[in-house]
Amino acid sequence: MENEHQYRNYAAPARDSVSAFYEANHRQQSLDFVRGKRAQYLGLNHRTMAPWDALLWMDTLVDDSDPDTNLSQLQHALQTAEAIRKDGHPEWFIVTGLMHDLGKALCLFGEPQWAVVGDTFPVGCAWSPTNVYPEYFASNPDLARPELQTENGIYEPGCGLDQVLMSWGHDEYLYHVLRDHLPLPALYMIRYHSFYPAHRHEAYQHLMNEQDRTMFRHVSEFNPYDLYSKVATPADQKALEPYYRDLLTRHLPAQLRF
Ligand code: FE
Ligand code: FE
C-alpha cells in the first residue's frame, strides 16, 4: 500500500471539477431533498439484478468526484476486493469490497453524481466544519431553518446513526439493498464508507451510540482498501470472474432488488 498523502489530493487539475461537484452537493443536499430521495428509492422497486450482472452494468460508470482513479467501477470493485483477499480477510469482507460501490447504480437510474457520490454527512443538524468544502453549505436551504442549525438538530443526543438521515448517495442506498444479506460490520462498511467527517475526523460523535463506536472500527478497517487499492494496472477481469461469481453465489441471493 502506498503513502496515503498521494490520495484524496484535490490539487489542480482535478480540484476544479471536485470543487464544482461539492458546490452542487452542499447546495442541494437538504433535509427535504434527502427525505424525497429516500421515498423515491428505498422501496427498491427500480430493477432486479443478479449481483454479478449489477457489477457488469456498473462497468459503464466513472466517478467524477474521485481524483484517484479513471478506471471503471467494476475495476474499482475488483481491485478493492482483491486487496482485501490478499490480506487474508474472511469472505464476507471480500464480498463487501466487491459490492461496496454498487449503490452508484443510482447514476444509471439518471441521478446526477452530486446525489450519488462524494463524502456524506448528516442532514437535519449543524454541519461539521470538518466536512470537505464547508463554505458551500452557505447556499443550502437548511441554513435558513434555525431548528436544523443546532448541534443535534432534529435528533436526540446519542440516538445512534441508524436514526440519523445522511446526505443522499450510494452508501445509504446500497445499505438498504443488502441489509438482510450481510453481517453488521459489512453493513457499516457499506453505509458509512463515504462518511469521512466521522471516520477521518471523528466528527458527529454526539449522535453516535455504543454500537456505532464499536462498528466504526470496521469502517476504518475497510477505508484503506477503498482508497489505496486504486492502481493504474487493471485487475484481470476474465481470470477473476469465476472466483467472484462463486463467492457471490455463496454469500448473496441470486437476485437483488434495487
Ligand atoms: Fe464509495
Ligand atoms: Fe469505493
mmCIF file of C-alpha atoms and ligand atoms in Angstrom:
data_model
loop_
_atom_site.group_PDB
_atom_site.id
_atom_site.type_symbol
_atom_site.label_atom_id
_atom_site.label_comp_id
_atom_site.label_asym_id
_atom_site.label_seq_id
_atom_site.Cartn_x
_atom_site.Cartn_y
_atom_site.Cartn_z
ATOM 1 C CA MET A 1 0.000 0.000 0.000
ATOM 2 C CA GLU A 2 1.348 3.391 -0.951
ATOM 3 C CA ASN A 3 1.667 6.593 1.023
ATOM 4 C CA GLU A 4 -1.728 7.998 1.997
ATOM 5 C CA HIS A 5 -0.703 11.541 1.101
ATOM 6 C CA GLN A 6 -0.772 10.680 -2.573
ATOM 7 C CA TYR A 7 -4.527 10.107 -2.376
ATOM 8 C CA ARG A 8 -7.529 12.377 -1.944
ATOM 9 C CA ASN A 9 -5.261 15.106 -3.216
ATOM 10 C CA TYR A 10 -7.603 17.676 -4.700
ATOM 11 C CA ALA A 11 -4.827 19.775 -6.265
ATOM 12 C CA ALA A 12 -5.063 21.039 -9.837
ATOM 13 C CA PRO A 13 -6.159 19.879 -12.329
ATOM 14 C CA ALA A 14 -8.648 17.626 -10.518
ATOM 15 C CA ARG A 15 -9.571 20.292 -7.987
ATOM 16 C CA ASP A 16 -11.806 22.409 -10.237
ATOM 17 C CA SER A 17 -14.211 19.623 -11.073
ATOM 18 C CA VAL A 18 -14.163 18.283 -7.500
ATOM 19 C CA SER A 19 -14.856 21.786 -6.161
ATOM 20 C CA ALA A 20 -17.772 22.232 -8.590
ATOM 21 C CA PHE A 21 -19.048 18.820 -7.543
ATOM 22 C CA TYR A 22 -19.115 19.759 -3.839
ATOM 23 C CA GLU A 23 -20.675 23.145 -4.580
ATOM 24 C CA ALA A 24 -23.619 21.327 -6.203
ATOM 25 C CA ASN A 25 -23.703 18.678 -3.467
ATOM 26 C CA HIS A 26 -23.638 21.006 -0.463
ATOM 27 C CA ARG A 27 -26.107 23.460 -2.012
ATOM 28 C CA GLN A 28 -28.742 20.800 -2.739
ATOM 29 C CA GLN A 29 -28.393 18.051 -0.091
ATOM 30 C CA SER A 30 -31.025 19.446 2.279
ATOM 31 C CA LEU A 31 -33.206 17.540 4.746
ATOM 32 C CA ASP A 32 -36.204 17.721 2.385
ATOM 33 C CA PHE A 33 -34.117 16.568 -0.566
ATOM 34 C CA VAL A 34 -32.898 13.530 1.395
ATOM 35 C CA ARG A 35 -36.428 12.640 2.529
ATOM 36 C CA GLY A 36 -37.617 12.836 -1.074
ATOM 37 C CA LYS A 37 -34.866 10.552 -2.378
ATOM 38 C CA ARG A 38 -35.484 8.019 0.380
ATOM 39 C CA ALA A 39 -39.167 7.923 -0.557
ATOM 40 C CA GLN A 40 -38.234 7.552 -4.222
ATOM 41 C CA TYR A 41 -35.659 4.764 -3.864
ATOM 42 C CA LEU A 42 -35.945 2.813 -0.632
ATOM 43 C CA GLY A 43 -38.926 0.813 -1.871
ATOM 44 C CA LEU A 44 -36.291 -0.953 -4.023
ATOM 45 C CA ASN A 45 -38.677 -1.210 -6.952
ATOM 46 C CA HIS A 46 -36.464 0.121 -9.746
ATOM 47 C CA ARG A 47 -34.757 -3.009 -11.015
ATOM 48 C CA THR A 48 -33.906 -6.586 -10.037
ATOM 49 C CA MET A 49 -30.449 -7.863 -10.946
ATOM 50 C CA ALA A 50 -28.136 -10.762 -10.199
ATOM 51 C CA PRO A 51 -25.174 -9.427 -8.156
ATOM 52 C CA TRP A 52 -22.561 -10.116 -10.866
ATOM 53 C CA ASP A 53 -24.784 -8.632 -13.597
ATOM 54 C CA ALA A 54 -25.156 -5.500 -11.493
ATOM 55 C CA LEU A 55 -21.350 -5.230 -11.314
ATOM 56 C CA LEU A 56 -21.121 -5.577 -15.108
ATOM 57 C CA TRP A 57 -23.779 -2.889 -15.555
ATOM 58 C CA MET A 58 -21.738 -0.583 -13.329
ATOM 59 C CA ASP A 59 -18.739 -1.004 -15.587
ATOM 60 C CA THR A 60 -20.004 1.848 -17.770
ATOM 61 C CA LEU A 61 -19.518 4.397 -14.993
ATOM 62 C CA VAL A 62 -16.544 6.582 -13.984
ATOM 63 C CA ASP A 63 -16.794 8.572 -10.721
ATOM 64 C CA ASP A 64 -16.201 12.320 -11.406
ATOM 65 C CA SER A 65 -15.747 13.117 -7.724
ATOM 66 C CA ASP A 66 -12.795 10.805 -7.303
ATOM 67 C CA PRO A 67 -9.377 12.330 -8.024
ATOM 68 C CA ASP A 68 -7.645 8.964 -7.616
ATOM 69 C CA THR A 69 -8.812 6.806 -10.471
ATOM 70 C CA ASN A 70 -10.070 6.899 -14.046
ATOM 71 C CA LEU A 71 -10.770 3.181 -14.162
ATOM 72 C CA SER A 72 -14.313 1.883 -14.369
ATOM 73 C CA GLN A 73 -16.355 0.957 -11.342
ATOM 74 C CA LEU A 74 -16.005 -2.776 -11.985
ATOM 75 C CA GLN A 75 -12.229 -2.331 -11.890
ATOM 76 C CA HIS A 76 -12.510 -0.402 -8.615
ATOM 77 C CA ALA A 77 -14.697 -3.198 -7.207
ATOM 78 C CA LEU A 78 -12.232 -5.918 -8.241
ATOM 79 C CA GLN A 79 -9.158 -4.007 -7.061
ATOM 80 C CA THR A 80 -10.745 -3.337 -3.668
ATOM 81 C CA ALA A 81 -11.876 -6.950 -3.228
ATOM 82 C CA GLU A 82 -8.514 -8.337 -4.373
ATOM 83 C CA ALA A 83 -6.621 -6.163 -1.871
ATOM 84 C CA ILE A 84 -8.881 -7.452 0.924
ATOM 85 C CA ARG A 85 -8.472 -11.050 -0.266
ATOM 86 C CA LYS A 86 -4.661 -10.754 -0.393
ATOM 87 C CA ASP A 87 -4.630 -9.729 3.266
ATOM 88 C CA GLY A 88 -6.413 -12.951 4.239
ATOM 89 C CA HIS A 89 -9.705 -11.439 5.430
ATOM 90 C CA PRO A 90 -12.916 -13.514 5.684
ATOM 91 C CA GLU A 91 -15.141 -13.982 2.660
ATOM 92 C CA TRP A 92 -17.887 -11.601 3.850
ATOM 93 C CA PHE A 93 -15.247 -8.828 3.885
ATOM 94 C CA ILE A 94 -14.147 -9.661 0.332
ATOM 95 C CA VAL A 95 -17.802 -9.599 -0.784
ATOM 96 C CA THR A 96 -18.156 -6.202 0.892
ATOM 97 C CA GLY A 97 -15.160 -4.858 -1.035
ATOM 98 C CA LEU A 98 -16.600 -6.141 -4.283
ATOM 99 C CA MET A 99 -20.064 -4.732 -3.682
ATOM 100 C CA HIS A 100 -19.384 -1.544 -1.704
ATOM 101 C CA ASP A 101 -19.943 0.969 -4.522
ATOM 102 C CA LEU A 102 -22.791 -0.784 -6.303
ATOM 103 C CA GLY A 103 -25.149 1.878 -4.964
ATOM 104 C CA LYS A 104 -23.692 4.056 -7.733
ATOM 105 C CA ALA A 105 -26.320 2.327 -9.859
ATOM 106 C CA LEU A 106 -28.228 5.488 -8.889
ATOM 107 C CA CYS A 107 -26.254 7.232 -11.654
ATOM 108 C CA LEU A 108 -27.538 4.697 -14.140
ATOM 109 C CA PHE A 109 -31.078 5.467 -12.941
ATOM 110 C CA GLY A 110 -30.409 9.061 -14.046
ATOM 111 C CA GLU A 111 -29.358 10.663 -10.750
ATOM 112 C CA PRO A 112 -26.689 13.394 -11.026
ATOM 113 C CA GLN A 113 -23.345 12.487 -9.471
ATOM 114 C CA TRP A 114 -23.746 15.082 -6.692
ATOM 115 C CA ALA A 115 -26.698 12.981 -5.455
ATOM 116 C CA VAL A 116 -24.785 9.693 -5.649
ATOM 117 C CA VAL A 117 -21.110 10.026 -4.736
ATOM 118 C CA GLY A 118 -18.741 12.143 -2.664
ATOM 119 C CA ASP A 119 -18.311 12.413 1.089
ATOM 120 C CA THR A 120 -21.522 12.086 3.136
ATOM 121 C CA PHE A 121 -22.735 13.937 6.235
ATOM 122 C CA PRO A 122 -25.831 14.030 8.465
ATOM 123 C CA VAL A 123 -28.659 16.346 7.415
ATOM 124 C CA GLY A 124 -31.123 17.851 9.895
ATOM 125 C CA CYS A 125 -28.440 19.207 12.226
ATOM 126 C CA ALA A 126 -25.497 21.612 12.081
ATOM 127 C CA TRP A 127 -22.788 20.753 9.554
ATOM 128 C CA SER A 128 -19.397 19.904 10.997
ATOM 129 C CA PRO A 129 -16.600 22.227 9.837
ATOM 130 C CA THR A 130 -14.621 19.033 9.118
ATOM 131 C CA ASN A 131 -16.759 18.456 6.019
ATOM 132 C CA VAL A 132 -14.834 18.981 2.795
ATOM 133 C CA TYR A 133 -15.543 22.476 1.298
ATOM 134 C CA PRO A 134 -17.738 23.534 4.266
ATOM 135 C CA GLU A 135 -18.102 27.028 2.749
ATOM 136 C CA TYR A 136 -20.513 25.632 0.156
ATOM 137 C CA PHE A 137 -23.149 24.919 2.834
ATOM 138 C CA ALA A 138 -23.801 28.673 2.761
ATOM 139 C CA SER A 139 -26.128 28.049 -0.217
ATOM 140 C CA ASN A 140 -28.024 25.129 1.378
ATOM 141 C CA PRO A 141 -31.695 25.995 2.126
ATOM 142 C CA ASP A 142 -31.398 24.357 5.583
ATOM 143 C CA LEU A 143 -29.252 27.308 6.651
ATOM 144 C CA ALA A 144 -32.493 29.335 6.866
ATOM 145 C CA ARG A 145 -34.064 26.806 9.279
ATOM 146 C CA PRO A 146 -32.680 27.554 12.763
ATOM 147 C CA GLU A 147 -34.099 24.290 14.179
ATOM 148 C CA LEU A 148 -31.700 22.421 11.857
ATOM 149 C CA GLN A 149 -28.690 24.503 12.795
ATOM 150 C CA THR A 150 -28.125 23.304 16.367
ATOM 151 C CA GLU A 151 -25.564 20.605 17.183
ATOM 152 C CA ASN A 152 -28.255 17.882 17.493
ATOM 153 C CA GLY A 153 -30.899 19.453 15.234
ATOM 154 C CA ILE A 154 -33.875 17.078 14.834
ATOM 155 C CA TYR A 155 -32.064 14.249 16.693
ATOM 156 C CA GLU A 156 -31.668 13.161 20.306
ATOM 157 C CA PRO A 157 -28.062 13.223 21.545
ATOM 158 C CA GLY A 158 -26.551 9.720 21.288
ATOM 159 C CA CYS A 159 -29.558 8.449 19.312
ATOM 160 C CA GLY A 160 -27.353 6.284 17.082
ATOM 161 C CA LEU A 161 -26.577 6.765 13.399
ATOM 162 C CA ASP A 162 -29.375 4.418 12.376
ATOM 163 C CA GLN A 163 -31.757 7.238 13.413
ATOM 164 C CA VAL A 164 -29.764 9.883 11.526
ATOM 165 C CA LEU A 165 -30.550 10.851 7.943
ATOM 166 C CA MET A 166 -27.358 11.047 5.914
ATOM 167 C CA SER A 167 -26.909 13.105 2.753
ATOM 168 C CA TRP A 168 -28.330 11.002 -0.061
ATOM 169 C CA GLY A 169 -25.972 8.801 -2.027
ATOM 170 C CA HIS A 170 -24.701 5.376 -2.927
ATOM 171 C CA ASP A 171 -23.730 4.332 0.615
ATOM 172 C CA GLU A 172 -27.180 4.608 2.173
ATOM 173 C CA TYR A 173 -28.888 3.210 -0.911
ATOM 174 C CA LEU A 174 -26.731 0.063 -1.097
ATOM 175 C CA TYR A 175 -27.130 -0.466 2.639
ATOM 176 C CA HIS A 176 -30.862 -0.877 2.045
ATOM 177 C CA VAL A 177 -30.270 -3.198 -0.930
ATOM 178 C CA LEU A 178 -28.028 -5.501 1.159
ATOM 179 C CA ARG A 179 -29.275 -5.015 4.730
ATOM 180 C CA ASP A 180 -30.785 -8.516 5.007
ATOM 181 C CA HIS A 181 -27.849 -10.282 3.379
ATOM 182 C CA LEU A 182 -24.550 -9.326 5.054
ATOM 183 C CA PRO A 183 -23.267 -9.218 8.670
ATOM 184 C CA LEU A 184 -23.410 -5.975 10.668
ATOM 185 C CA PRO A 185 -19.731 -4.990 10.239
ATOM 186 C CA ALA A 186 -20.165 -5.292 6.451
ATOM 187 C CA LEU A 187 -23.292 -3.144 6.562
ATOM 188 C CA TYR A 188 -21.448 -0.435 8.498
ATOM 189 C CA MET A 189 -18.593 -0.512 5.979
ATOM 190 C CA ILE A 190 -21.100 -0.052 3.163
ATOM 191 C CA ARG A 191 -23.355 2.501 4.809
ATOM 192 C CA TYR A 192 -20.645 4.818 6.163
ATOM 193 C CA HIS A 193 -17.636 4.356 3.870
ATOM 194 C CA SER A 194 -18.021 7.912 2.491
ATOM 195 C CA PHE A 195 -18.713 9.457 5.924
ATOM 196 C CA TYR A 196 -15.216 10.973 6.059
ATOM 197 C CA PRO A 197 -16.062 13.610 8.693
ATOM 198 C CA ALA A 198 -16.676 10.722 11.128
ATOM 199 C CA HIS A 199 -14.054 8.142 10.240
ATOM 200 C CA ARG A 200 -11.308 10.599 9.317
ATOM 201 C CA HIS A 201 -12.043 13.482 11.711
ATOM 202 C CA GLU A 202 -14.158 11.882 14.467
ATOM 203 C CA ALA A 203 -16.935 14.435 13.893
ATOM 204 C CA TYR A 204 -20.598 13.796 14.828
ATOM 205 C CA GLN A 205 -19.675 11.648 17.847
ATOM 206 C CA HIS A 206 -22.569 13.269 19.761
ATOM 207 C CA LEU A 207 -25.064 11.450 17.517
ATOM 208 C CA MET A 208 -23.407 8.033 17.845
ATOM 209 C CA ASN A 209 -24.285 5.235 20.261
ATOM 210 C CA GLU A 210 -22.154 2.395 21.602
ATOM 211 C CA GLN A 211 -22.814 0.138 18.611
ATOM 212 C CA ASP A 212 -21.712 2.886 16.213
ATOM 213 C CA ARG A 213 -18.452 3.396 18.089
ATOM 214 C CA THR A 214 -17.735 -0.343 18.062
ATOM 215 C CA MET A 215 -18.682 -0.786 14.414
ATOM 216 C CA PHE A 216 -16.728 2.233 13.194
ATOM 217 C CA ARG A 217 -13.578 0.224 13.796
ATOM 218 C CA HIS A 218 -14.724 -1.852 10.840
ATOM 219 C CA VAL A 219 -15.403 1.238 8.725
ATOM 220 C CA SER A 220 -11.831 2.381 9.438
ATOM 221 C CA GLU A 221 -10.509 -1.064 8.611
ATOM 222 C CA PHE A 222 -12.296 -1.020 5.254
ATOM 223 C CA ASN A 223 -11.359 2.521 4.250
ATOM 224 C CA PRO A 224 -7.699 1.924 3.239
ATOM 225 C CA TYR A 225 -8.772 -0.846 0.863
ATOM 226 C CA ASP A 226 -11.217 1.522 -0.821
ATOM 227 C CA LEU A 227 -8.608 4.277 -1.157
ATOM 228 C CA TYR A 228 -5.246 2.657 -1.685
ATOM 229 C CA SER A 229 -6.212 -0.253 -3.908
ATOM 230 C CA LYS A 230 -6.669 2.194 -6.802
ATOM 231 C CA VAL A 231 -3.767 1.383 -9.084
ATOM 232 C CA ALA A 232 -3.394 2.068 -12.791
ATOM 233 C CA THR A 233 -2.946 -1.568 -13.806
ATOM 234 C CA PRO A 234 -6.400 -3.089 -14.272
ATOM 235 C CA ALA A 235 -7.358 -6.305 -12.493
ATOM 236 C CA ASP A 236 -7.682 -9.301 -14.815
ATOM 237 C CA GLN A 237 -11.462 -9.465 -15.023
ATOM 238 C CA LYS A 238 -11.597 -12.648 -17.102
ATOM 239 C CA ALA A 239 -9.305 -14.583 -14.792
ATOM 240 C CA LEU A 240 -11.063 -13.385 -11.634
ATOM 241 C CA GLU A 241 -14.659 -13.778 -12.767
ATOM 242 C CA PRO A 242 -15.152 -17.476 -11.852
ATOM 243 C CA TYR A 243 -13.874 -16.938 -8.302
ATOM 244 C CA TYR A 244 -16.088 -13.910 -7.714
ATOM 245 C CA ARG A 245 -19.196 -15.406 -9.300
ATOM 246 C CA ASP A 246 -18.834 -18.399 -6.982
ATOM 247 C CA LEU A 247 -18.207 -16.176 -3.960
ATOM 248 C CA LEU A 248 -21.332 -14.128 -4.694
ATOM 249 C CA THR A 249 -23.415 -17.282 -5.143
ATOM 250 C CA ARG A 250 -22.416 -18.409 -1.666
ATOM 251 C CA HIS A 251 -22.969 -15.101 0.129
ATOM 252 C CA LEU A 252 -25.792 -13.264 -1.620
ATOM 253 C CA PRO A 253 -29.213 -14.159 -3.066
ATOM 254 C CA ALA A 254 -29.461 -14.936 -6.792
ATOM 255 C CA GLN A 255 -31.321 -11.669 -7.393
ATOM 256 C CA LEU A 256 -31.018 -8.316 -5.629
ATOM 257 C CA ARG A 257 -33.722 -5.652 -5.635
ATOM 258 C CA PHE A 258 -32.525 -2.162 -6.459
HETATM 259 FE FE FE B 1 -17.986 4.644 -2.460
HETATM 260 FE FE FE B 2 -15.095 2.837 -3.461
#
